[in-house]
Coordinates of C-alpha atoms and ligand atoms in Angstrom, one line a residue:
X188 CA 123.1 85.0 100.9
X189 CA 120.8 86.7 98.4
X190 CA 119.9 85.2 95.1
X191 CA 118.1 86.9 92.2
X192 CA 117.1 85.0 89.1
X193 CA 118.1 86.3 85.8
X194 CA 115.2 86.9 83.5
X195 CA 116.6 84.2 81.2
X196 CA 116.7 81.7 84.0
X197 CA 113.0 82.2 84.6
X198 CA 111.8 79.8 81.9
X199 CA 113.0 76.8 83.8
X200 CA 112.0 78.2 87.2
X201 CA 108.5 79.2 86.0
X202 CA 107.9 75.6 84.9
X203 CA 108.3 74.6 88.6
X204 CA 107.0 77.6 90.5
X205 CA 104.6 80.3 89.1
X206 CA 106.1 83.6 88.3
X207 CA 106.4 85.9 91.3
X208 CA 105.5 89.6 91.4
X209 CA 109.0 90.7 90.4
X210 CA 109.1 88.2 87.6
X211 CA 106.0 89.8 86.3
X212 CA 107.4 93.3 86.6
X213 CA 110.5 92.1 84.8
X214 CA 108.5 90.7 81.9
X215 CA 106.8 94.1 81.6
X216 CA 110.3 95.8 81.4
X217 CA 109.8 97.5 84.7
X218 CA 112.0 95.3 87.0
X219 CA 111.9 95.5 90.7
X220 CA 114.8 97.5 92.2
X221 CA 113.6 96.7 95.7
X222 CA 111.4 93.8 96.9
X223 CA 110.5 93.4 100.6
X224 CA 108.4 90.8 102.2
X225 CA 108.3 88.9 105.5
X226 CA 105.7 86.5 104.1
X227 CA 107.0 85.1 100.8
X228 CA 109.5 85.2 98.1
X229 CA 108.7 87.7 95.4
X230 CA 110.7 86.0 92.6
X231 CA 109.8 82.4 91.6
X232 CA 113.4 81.3 92.1
X233 CA 114.2 83.3 95.2
X234 CA 115.6 81.2 98.1
X235 CA 117.5 83.9 100.0
X236 CA 116.9 86.0 103.1
X237 CA 113.4 87.4 103.8
X238 CA 113.9 89.0 107.2
X239 CA 116.0 88.9 110.3
X240 CA 114.7 88.6 113.8
X241 CA 116.4 89.3 117.1
X242 CA 115.3 87.6 120.3
X243 CA 115.1 89.1 123.7
X244 CA 116.6 86.3 125.7
X245 CA 120.2 86.6 124.5
X246 CA 120.1 89.2 121.7
X247 CA 120.9 86.5 119.1
X248 CA 119.6 86.9 115.5
X249 CA 118.5 84.5 112.8
X250 CA 117.4 84.9 109.2
X251 CA 114.1 83.6 108.0
X252 CA 114.1 82.3 104.4
X253 CA 111.4 80.8 102.2
X254 CA 110.4 77.2 102.7
X255 CA 111.2 76.6 99.0
X256 CA 112.2 78.6 96.0
X257 CA 109.5 81.3 95.4
X258 CA 107.7 80.0 98.5
X259 CA 106.2 81.2 101.8
X260 CA 108.4 82.2 104.7
X261 CA 109.5 79.6 107.2
X262 CA 107.4 80.8 110.1
X263 CA 108.2 77.6 112.0
X264 CA 111.8 78.6 112.1
X265 CA 110.8 81.9 113.7
X266 CA 108.5 80.1 116.2
X267 CA 111.3 77.8 117.2
X268 CA 114.0 80.5 117.5
X269 CA 111.7 82.8 119.4
X270 CA 110.1 80.2 121.7
X271 CA 109.9 81.4 125.3
X272 CA 111.1 84.9 124.6
X273 CA 110.3 88.0 122.6
X274 CA 111.4 88.7 119.0
X275 CA 111.7 91.9 116.9
X276 CA 112.1 92.2 113.2
X277 CA 115.4 93.8 112.7
X278 CA 116.0 93.7 108.9
X279 CA 113.6 93.3 106.0
X280 CA 115.8 92.1 103.2
X281 CA 115.7 93.3 99.6
X282 CA 115.1 90.4 97.3
X283 CA 116.1 92.3 94.2
X284 CA 119.8 91.7 94.7
X285 CA 120.5 95.4 95.0
X286 CA 121.0 95.3 98.8
X287 CA 118.1 97.8 99.4
X288 CA 117.4 96.2 102.8
X289 CA 115.2 98.0 105.4
X290 CA 116.5 98.5 108.9
X291 CA 115.6 100.5 112.0
X292 CA 114.8 104.0 110.9
X293 CA 117.2 106.7 112.3
X294 CA 116.1 110.0 113.8
X295 CA 115.3 112.7 111.3
X296 CA 113.0 115.7 111.6
X297 CA 111.4 113.7 114.3
X298 CA 113.2 111.4 116.7
X299 CA 112.0 107.9 117.5
X300 CA 111.4 106.5 121.0
X301 CA 114.2 103.9 121.0
X302 CA 117.7 104.5 122.3
X303 CA 119.6 107.2 120.3
X304 CA 116.3 108.5 118.9
X305 CA 115.9 105.6 116.5
X306 CA 112.3 104.3 115.8
X307 CA 111.1 101.2 117.4
X308 CA 111.3 97.8 115.7
X309 CA 108.2 95.7 115.1
X310 CA 107.3 92.6 117.0
X311 CA 107.8 89.5 114.9
X312 CA 104.4 88.2 116.2
X313 CA 102.0 91.0 115.7
X314 CA 100.7 90.0 112.3
X315 CA 100.2 86.3 111.7
X316 CA 98.6 85.3 108.5
X317 CA 98.4 82.3 106.2
X318 CA 99.3 82.2 102.5
X319 CA 97.7 79.3 100.7
X320 CA 97.2 77.8 104.2
X321 CA 100.9 78.2 105.2
X322 CA 101.6 80.4 108.3
X323 CA 103.7 83.5 107.9
X324 CA 104.1 86.8 109.7
X325 CA 103.7 90.4 108.5
X326 CA 105.1 93.5 110.0
X327 CA 102.7 95.0 112.5
X328 CA 103.8 98.6 113.1
X329 CA 102.7 100.6 116.1
X330 CA 103.1 104.3 116.4
X331 CA 106.8 105.0 117.0
X332 CA 108.1 102.2 114.8
X333 CA 109.8 102.6 111.5
X334 CA 112.2 101.1 108.9
X335 CA 114.2 102.8 106.2
X336 CA 117.2 102.7 103.9
X337 CA 118.7 106.1 103.2
X338 CA 121.3 104.8 100.8
X339 CA 119.2 102.8 98.4
X340 CA 120.5 102.1 94.9
X341 CA 118.5 102.1 91.7
X342 CA 115.5 104.0 93.1
X343 CA 114.1 106.9 91.1
X344 CA 115.6 110.3 91.7
X345 CA 114.5 113.7 90.5
X346 CA 111.6 113.4 88.1
X347 CA 112.5 109.8 87.3
X348 CA 109.8 107.2 86.7
X349 CA 108.9 104.5 89.2
X350 CA 106.2 102.2 90.4
X351 CA 105.4 100.5 93.7
X352 CA 102.9 98.3 95.4
X353 CA 102.3 97.1 98.9
X354 CA 100.0 94.6 100.5
X355 CA 98.7 95.9 103.8
X356 CA 96.1 95.2 106.5
X357 CA 93.1 97.2 105.5
X358 CA 91.8 97.2 109.1
X359 CA 95.0 98.5 110.8
X360 CA 95.5 102.2 110.4
X361 CA 95.2 105.6 112.2
X362 CA 95.2 109.3 111.3
X363 CA 98.8 109.9 112.3
X364 CA 101.5 110.9 109.9
X365 CA 102.4 108.7 108.0
X366 CA 102.1 105.0 107.3
X367 CA 104.1 105.1 104.1
X368 CA 106.0 102.7 101.9
X369 CA 108.2 104.1 99.1
X370 CA 110.5 106.8 98.0
X371 CA 111.6 109.5 100.5
X372 CA 114.4 111.9 101.5
X373 CA 117.9 110.5 102.1
X374 CA 118.3 112.8 105.1
X375 CA 115.0 111.7 107.0
X376 CA 114.2 115.4 107.0
X377 CA 111.5 117.3 105.1
X378 CA 113.4 118.9 102.2
X379 CA 110.4 120.3 100.4
X380 CA 107.5 119.5 98.1
X381 CA 108.0 116.7 95.6
X382 CA 110.9 115.1 97.5
X383 CA 108.9 112.0 98.2
X384 CA 106.7 109.6 96.2
X385 CA 105.3 106.9 98.5
X386 CA 102.2 104.9 99.1
X387 CA 100.2 106.2 102.1
X388 CA 97.5 104.2 103.9
X389 CA 95.3 105.6 106.7
X390 CA 92.8 108.3 107.7
X391 CA 94.9 111.4 107.9
X392 CA 92.9 114.3 106.5
X393 CA 95.4 117.1 107.1
X394 CA 96.0 117.3 103.4
X395 CA 93.9 115.3 100.9
X396 CA 91.3 112.6 101.4
X397 CA 89.1 110.3 99.5
X398 CA 85.4 109.4 99.7
X399 CA 83.7 108.6 103.0
X400 CA 85.6 108.2 106.3
X401 CA 88.6 106.2 105.0
X402 CA 91.0 104.6 105.3
X403 CA 92.3 105.6 101.9
X404 CA 95.3 104.8 99.7
X405 CA 96.9 108.1 98.9
X406 CA 100.4 109.2 97.8
X407 CA 102.8 111.0 100.1
X408 CA 104.5 113.5 97.8
X409 CA 106.0 115.5 100.8
X410 CA 104.1 118.2 102.6
X411 CA 101.0 116.6 101.3
X412 CA 99.1 113.3 101.1
X413 CA 97.4 113.4 97.7
X414 CA 94.3 111.4 96.6
X415 CA 94.4 113.1 93.2
X416 CA 95.6 116.2 91.4
X417 CA 95.3 118.5 94.4
X418 CA 95.4 118.1 98.1
X419 CA 91.6 118.0 98.5
X420 CA 88.9 115.4 98.2
X421 CA 89.0 112.9 95.3
X422 CA 85.6 111.1 95.5
X423 CA 87.0 108.4 93.2
X424 CA 89.5 107.3 95.9
X425 CA 87.3 105.0 98.0
X426 CA 87.3 104.1 101.7
X427 CA 89.0 100.7 102.0
X428 CA 87.0 98.0 103.8
X429 CA 88.9 94.8 102.9
X430 CA 91.0 93.0 105.4
X431 CA 93.9 92.8 102.9
X432 CA 94.5 95.6 100.5
X433 CA 96.8 96.0 97.5
X434 CA 98.0 99.7 97.3
X435 CA 99.7 101.1 94.2
X436 CA 101.4 104.4 93.5
X437 CA 103.4 105.2 90.4
X438 CA 104.8 108.3 88.8
X439 CA 106.6 109.6 85.8
X440 CA 107.1 113.1 84.4
X441 CA 103.8 115.0 84.8
X442 CA 101.9 111.8 85.2
X443 CA 101.1 109.7 88.2
X444 CA 98.5 107.3 89.5
X445 CA 96.9 105.6 92.5
X446 CA 95.4 102.2 92.2
X447 CA 94.0 99.7 94.7
X448 CA 92.2 96.4 95.2
X449 CA 91.2 93.8 97.7
X450 CA 94.4 91.8 97.9
X451 CA 92.4 88.6 98.5
X452 CA 90.1 88.8 95.5
X453 CA 89.2 90.7 92.4
X454 CA 91.1 93.2 90.3
X455 CA 92.7 96.6 90.6
X456 CA 90.8 99.9 90.2
X457 CA 92.4 103.1 89.3
X458 CA 91.6 105.8 91.8
X459 CA 93.5 108.5 90.1
X460 CA 95.6 108.8 87.0
X461 CA 96.6 112.1 85.6
X462 CA 98.7 115.2 85.9
X463 CA 100.9 116.2 88.8
X464 CA 99.6 118.6 91.4
X465 CA 99.8 122.2 90.2
X466 CA 101.2 123.4 93.6
X467 CA 104.8 124.5 93.3
X468 CA 107.3 121.8 93.8
X469 CA 105.4 118.8 92.5
X470 CA 106.1 119.2 88.8
X471 CA 108.8 118.3 88.1
X472 CA 109.3 116.1 91.1
X473 CA 112.6 116.1 93.1
X474 CA 112.6 112.5 94.4
X475 CA 115.6 111.6 96.5
X476 CA 115.5 107.8 96.4
X477 CA 115.6 106.6 100.0
X478 CA 113.1 103.9 101.0
X479 CA 110.8 104.2 104.0
X480 CA 108.3 101.9 105.7
X481 CA 105.8 103.0 108.3
X482 CA 106.9 106.6 108.7
X483 CA 106.8 109.9 106.8
X484 CA 109.8 111.4 104.9
X485 CA 110.9 113.4 108.0
X486 CA 110.6 110.3 110.2
X487 CA 107.1 111.4 111.4
X488 CA 106.3 108.2 113.3
X489 CA 102.8 108.7 114.7
X490 CA 101.1 106.2 112.3
X491 CA 100.3 102.6 112.5
X492 CA 99.7 99.9 109.9
X493 CA 100.7 96.4 108.8
X494 CA 102.9 95.6 105.9
X495 CA 103.1 92.1 104.3
X496 CA 105.0 92.7 101.0
X497 CA 105.9 95.4 98.6
X498 CA 108.2 96.4 95.8
X499 CA 109.5 99.4 94.0
X500 CA 110.3 99.3 90.3
X501 CA 112.5 100.9 87.7
X502 CA 110.3 102.8 85.2
X503 CA 106.5 103.3 85.1
X504 CA 104.7 99.9 85.1
X505 CA 101.8 99.4 82.7
X506 CA 98.3 98.9 84.2
X507 CA 98.4 95.4 82.5
X508 CA 101.6 94.5 84.4
X509 CA 100.1 95.6 87.7
X510 CA 96.9 93.7 86.9
X511 CA 99.0 90.5 86.5
X512 CA 100.8 91.3 89.8
X513 CA 97.4 91.7 91.5
X514 CA 96.3 88.3 90.1
X515 CA 99.5 86.8 91.6
X516 CA 98.8 88.4 95.0
X517 CA 95.2 87.0 95.0
X518 CA 96.6 83.6 94.1
X519 CA 98.9 83.8 97.2
X520 CA 95.6 83.6 99.2
X521 CA 96.3 85.8 102.1
X522 CA 94.1 84.9 105.1
X523 CA 93.9 85.7 108.8
X524 CA 95.6 83.4 111.3
X525 CA 95.1 83.0 115.1
X526 CA 96.5 85.9 117.2
X527 CA 96.4 83.8 120.4
X528 CA 97.9 80.7 121.9
X529 CA 98.2 79.0 125.3
X530 CA 95.4 78.2 127.7
X531 CA 92.1 79.4 126.1
X532 CA 90.0 82.2 127.5
X533 CA 86.2 82.0 127.2
X534 CA 84.2 85.1 126.4
X535 CA 81.7 85.9 129.2
X536 CA 83.7 84.0 131.9
X537 CA 85.0 85.6 135.0
X538 CA 88.8 85.2 135.5
X539 CA 91.5 86.2 137.9
X540 CA 95.2 86.4 136.9
X541 CA 97.8 85.2 139.3
X542 CA 101.4 86.5 139.3
X543 CA 104.0 83.8 138.6
X544 CA 107.2 85.7 139.6
X545 CA 108.6 83.9 142.6
X546 CA 108.4 87.0 144.8
X547 CA 104.7 87.4 144.5
X548 CA 102.7 84.3 143.7
X549 CA 99.9 85.2 146.1
X550 CA 99.3 88.4 144.2
X551 CA 96.6 88.9 141.5
X552 CA 95.9 91.4 138.8
X553 CA 93.5 93.9 140.5
X554 CA 92.7 97.6 140.5
X555 CA 92.5 100.4 143.0
X556 CA 90.4 103.1 141.4
X557 CA 91.8 103.6 137.9
X558 CA 95.2 102.2 138.8
X559 CA 95.7 98.6 137.7
X560 CA 98.0 96.8 140.1
X561 CA 98.7 93.5 141.9
X562 CA 97.2 92.7 145.3
X563 CA 97.4 89.7 147.6
X564 CA 94.0 87.9 147.3
X565 CA 92.7 84.7 148.7
X566 CA 89.4 82.8 149.2
X567 CA 89.2 84.6 152.6
X568 CA 89.6 88.1 151.1
X569 CA 86.7 90.6 151.3
X570 CA 84.1 90.5 148.6
X571 CA 85.2 93.9 147.5
X572 CA 88.8 92.8 147.0
X573 CA 87.7 89.6 145.3
X574 CA 85.7 91.8 142.9
X575 CA 88.6 94.1 142.3
X576 CA 90.7 91.1 141.2
X577 CA 88.0 89.6 138.9
X578 CA 87.6 90.4 135.3
X579 CA 84.9 89.5 132.8
X580 CA 86.4 88.3 129.5
X581 CA 85.0 90.1 126.5
X582 CA 85.6 89.8 122.8
X583 CA 88.4 92.2 121.9
X584 CA 86.9 95.7 121.5
X585 CA 89.2 96.4 118.5
X586 CA 89.6 92.8 117.2
X587 CA 87.3 90.0 118.2
X588 CA 90.1 87.5 117.6
X589 CA 91.6 88.8 120.9
X590 CA 90.1 89.9 124.2
X591 CA 89.2 92.8 126.5
X592 CA 88.9 92.6 130.3
X593 CA 85.9 94.3 131.9
X594 CA 86.0 95.1 135.6
X595 CA 83.7 92.9 137.7
X596 CA 83.0 95.7 140.2
X597 CA 82.8 98.5 137.6
X598 CA 80.9 97.2 134.6
X599 CA 81.6 99.3 131.5
X600 CA 85.2 99.9 132.5
X601 CA 88.0 98.0 130.9
X602 CA 91.7 97.5 131.3
X603 CA 93.4 99.7 128.8
X604 CA 96.9 101.1 128.3
X605 CA 97.7 104.8 128.2
X606 CA 101.3 106.0 128.0
X607 CA 102.2 102.4 128.5
X608 CA 100.6 102.2 132.0
X609 CA 97.5 99.9 132.4
X610 CA 94.5 101.8 133.7
X611 CA 90.9 101.0 134.4
X612 CA 88.8 103.4 132.4
X613 CA 85.2 103.6 131.2
X614 CA 84.8 102.6 127.6
X615 CA 84.3 105.9 125.7
X616 CA 83.5 104.1 122.4
X617 CA 86.5 105.6 120.6
X618 CA 88.7 103.7 118.1
X619 CA 91.7 104.5 120.3
X620 CA 90.1 103.2 123.5
X621 CA 89.1 100.0 121.8
X622 CA 92.6 99.4 120.5
X623 CA 94.1 100.3 123.9
X624 CA 91.8 97.8 125.5
X625 CA 92.4 94.8 123.2
X626 CA 94.9 92.1 124.3
X627 CA 96.0 88.8 122.7
X628 CA 96.9 86.1 125.2
X629 CA 99.7 83.7 124.2
X630 CA 101.6 80.9 125.8
X631 CA 103.3 82.3 128.9
X632 CA 106.8 83.4 128.2
X633 CA 108.1 81.5 131.3
X634 CA 106.1 78.4 130.4
X635 CA 103.3 79.2 132.8
X636 CA 99.8 80.3 131.9
X637 CA 99.5 83.2 129.5
X638 CA 101.4 86.3 128.5
X639 CA 98.9 89.0 127.6
X640 CA 100.1 90.9 124.6
X641 CA 98.8 94.3 123.6
X642 CA 97.1 94.1 120.2
X643 CA 98.1 97.6 119.2
X644 CA 101.7 97.4 120.6
X645 CA 102.5 93.7 120.2
X646 CA 106.1 94.2 121.6
X647 CA 104.4 94.9 124.9
X648 CA 102.7 92.6 127.5
X649 CA 100.8 93.0 130.8
X650 CA 103.8 93.4 133.1
X651 CA 103.8 94.0 136.9
X652 CA 106.6 96.2 138.1
X653 CA 106.7 97.3 141.8
X654 CA 103.2 95.8 142.0
X655 CA 101.9 98.3 139.4
X656 CA 100.8 97.2 135.9
X657 CA 102.3 98.4 132.6
X658 CA 102.6 97.2 129.1
X659 CA 106.2 96.3 129.1
X660 CA 108.6 95.8 126.2
X661 CA 111.5 93.4 126.9
X662 CA 114.6 95.6 127.4
X663 CA 112.9 98.8 126.2
X664 CA 113.6 102.3 127.3
X665 CA 111.3 102.6 130.4
X666 CA 112.1 101.3 133.8
X667 CA 109.2 99.0 133.6
X668 CA 110.7 97.5 130.4
X669 CA 113.6 96.1 132.4
X670 CA 114.9 92.8 130.9
X671 CA 115.5 91.3 134.4
X672 CA 112.7 89.1 135.4
X673 CA 110.7 90.0 132.3
X674 CA 109.5 86.6 131.3
X675 CA 108.2 85.9 134.8
X676 CA 106.6 89.3 135.2
X677 CA 104.6 89.0 132.0
X678 CA 103.4 85.4 132.7
X679 CA 100.0 85.0 134.5
X680 CA 98.1 81.9 135.5
X681 CA 94.5 82.5 134.5
X682 CA 91.8 80.8 136.6
X683 CA 88.2 81.2 137.5
X684 CA 87.5 84.6 138.9
X685 CA 87.3 85.1 142.7
X686 CA 84.0 86.9 142.0
Ligands
AHR200 O1 103.7 114.7 103.2 C1 103.3 114.4 104.4 C2 104.3 114.4 105.5 O2 104.7 115.8 105.7 C3 105.6 113.8 105.1 O3 105.6 112.4 105.2 C4 106.5 114.4 106.1 O4 107.9 114.4 105.7 C5 106.0 115.8 106.3 O5 105.8 116.0 107.7

C-alpha cells in the first residue's frame, strides 16, 4: 500500500518528522513524479513500500518499509527474511504515488544475461550503509544488472522540463556504458539524439569527460555522455572523490545543468549550466519518459555503480530547492557499514577453507596451476599440497573492508574471478583485477563457517561445482549456479592454514 502526503498535510507531519526531499521539491513547486530509495522514505509522512526482495530458498518475496513515517528502511526485516539464503532486490517502489516502480529491465538494443534476456537483479546485501546510525541497504549494481519502467507516468516528454537527483557510491564505478538514473526511451532501444536525459556516473570517455581521471557526474542525452555544452572536456566538471555523492541533472527548453556534491557534507556546486549541445537532435530534446537505473537507454548494461536514493521531478527545480534537498541528504548522515559477518578473518594470517557439503568434507580450497579447485588435504599430505591449499589473508585489493586471498606457494598471485570461474592469477595492479580479487566473507549460508561473497558481484559466492571453483549465483543461468546444494557448496569452514 503506497501513501503519499498531500502538500496540505505536511504542516502536521513536518512538526513530527523533518521534511523529506520530495516535500522540499513540492514546496518549490517542482514535485517529485518518481521517488526511489531502498534506504529511506523520501516524504516525511511516507510509510509505504520502499522495495521488494525475493529470497533464493523458496522464491518468496517480502516488502521492506520504513521503520517509521519518513524514516529509514527496516533493514532488520530484510536480514530476518533473508537469513540463511540469498536475496535479490526485485522492485524499487515509487514513493510519489504515481506507480513509477522500477523492476528488472527487459532486453532492448542489448540483451541482459538473465533468462529471457532480462538484466540481472541486484543482491540485497551488496551495499550496506547506515543513515543516522541506522542500518539500511543500497542497490549495488554489477555489470549486467538493470532496472527500468518503460511505462512511467508524469515524466517529462519531448522538450519538457524536469529535474532529478541521485545519491550514489562515489567509489563504485567503471568505464562501461552506462550507469544512469533518469529519463530514457520507452522501447529500451536507441531512438536517436536527445531521446534521453539521465544522470550518468563513471569514467566512460567515449563521448564527453570532466577534469582529471574521473569518475564524473555527466548527463546521458543519448548517443552521448555530456559534461557540458559539447561532447568534449568540461574542466569545471570535477573528478569525484567522496564515498557518497549527490548527482543532479536538470533540463528545460534550451537550458540544462549538472550539479554535484559530497552527499555526506557540504553544499552543491554547479558543474555546468547553459545551452543545449549544438549537435543535431539535442535542441529541442525528444525525451520519451521511461525511467532507467544502472543501464543506458538501449539497455547497454556494462556499467557498475551503487544507488541509494533518487527522484525525478515535474518542472525545472531551482538551485535553491536543490540546495535544500542537499542539506536534507547531508542530515540523513550516510555512512559506511560492515560488509562482512560470521567468523572473523585476520589480515596476514594463513588459512585453509574446508568444504562443508556432505559429499566432500575432506576437501579444501586449493589450486592446480591457475585453476582453483578443491582437493583432499590432511596433516599427512605433501608440503606442496598443503601449500596449494593455504592462503594468506590480505586486505581486500579493491576495498579494505573485505579481503583478498594470496597464494601461499605463489606469492603475488591471488584468487580472482574471470568469466565467473575462480582463477589464481598474478596481481597486475589493475582496477579490474583488484575488484575481481576482493571478497567479503559472511556467515555461512548453511550455518557453518563463512560464505565468501564477491565484492563486485555480490549475488555470487565461492562455490565448488564438480570440485572446481566458480562464483556461483543461487539459481542463475550457468550450470555452476544450480540451486541444488547451493547453500552447502558456498559454505566453508575457515581454519589455520596447512602451511
Ligand atoms: O548516450 C550514451 C549511450 O549510447 C546510451 O545510454 C545508449 O542508449 C547508447 O548506446
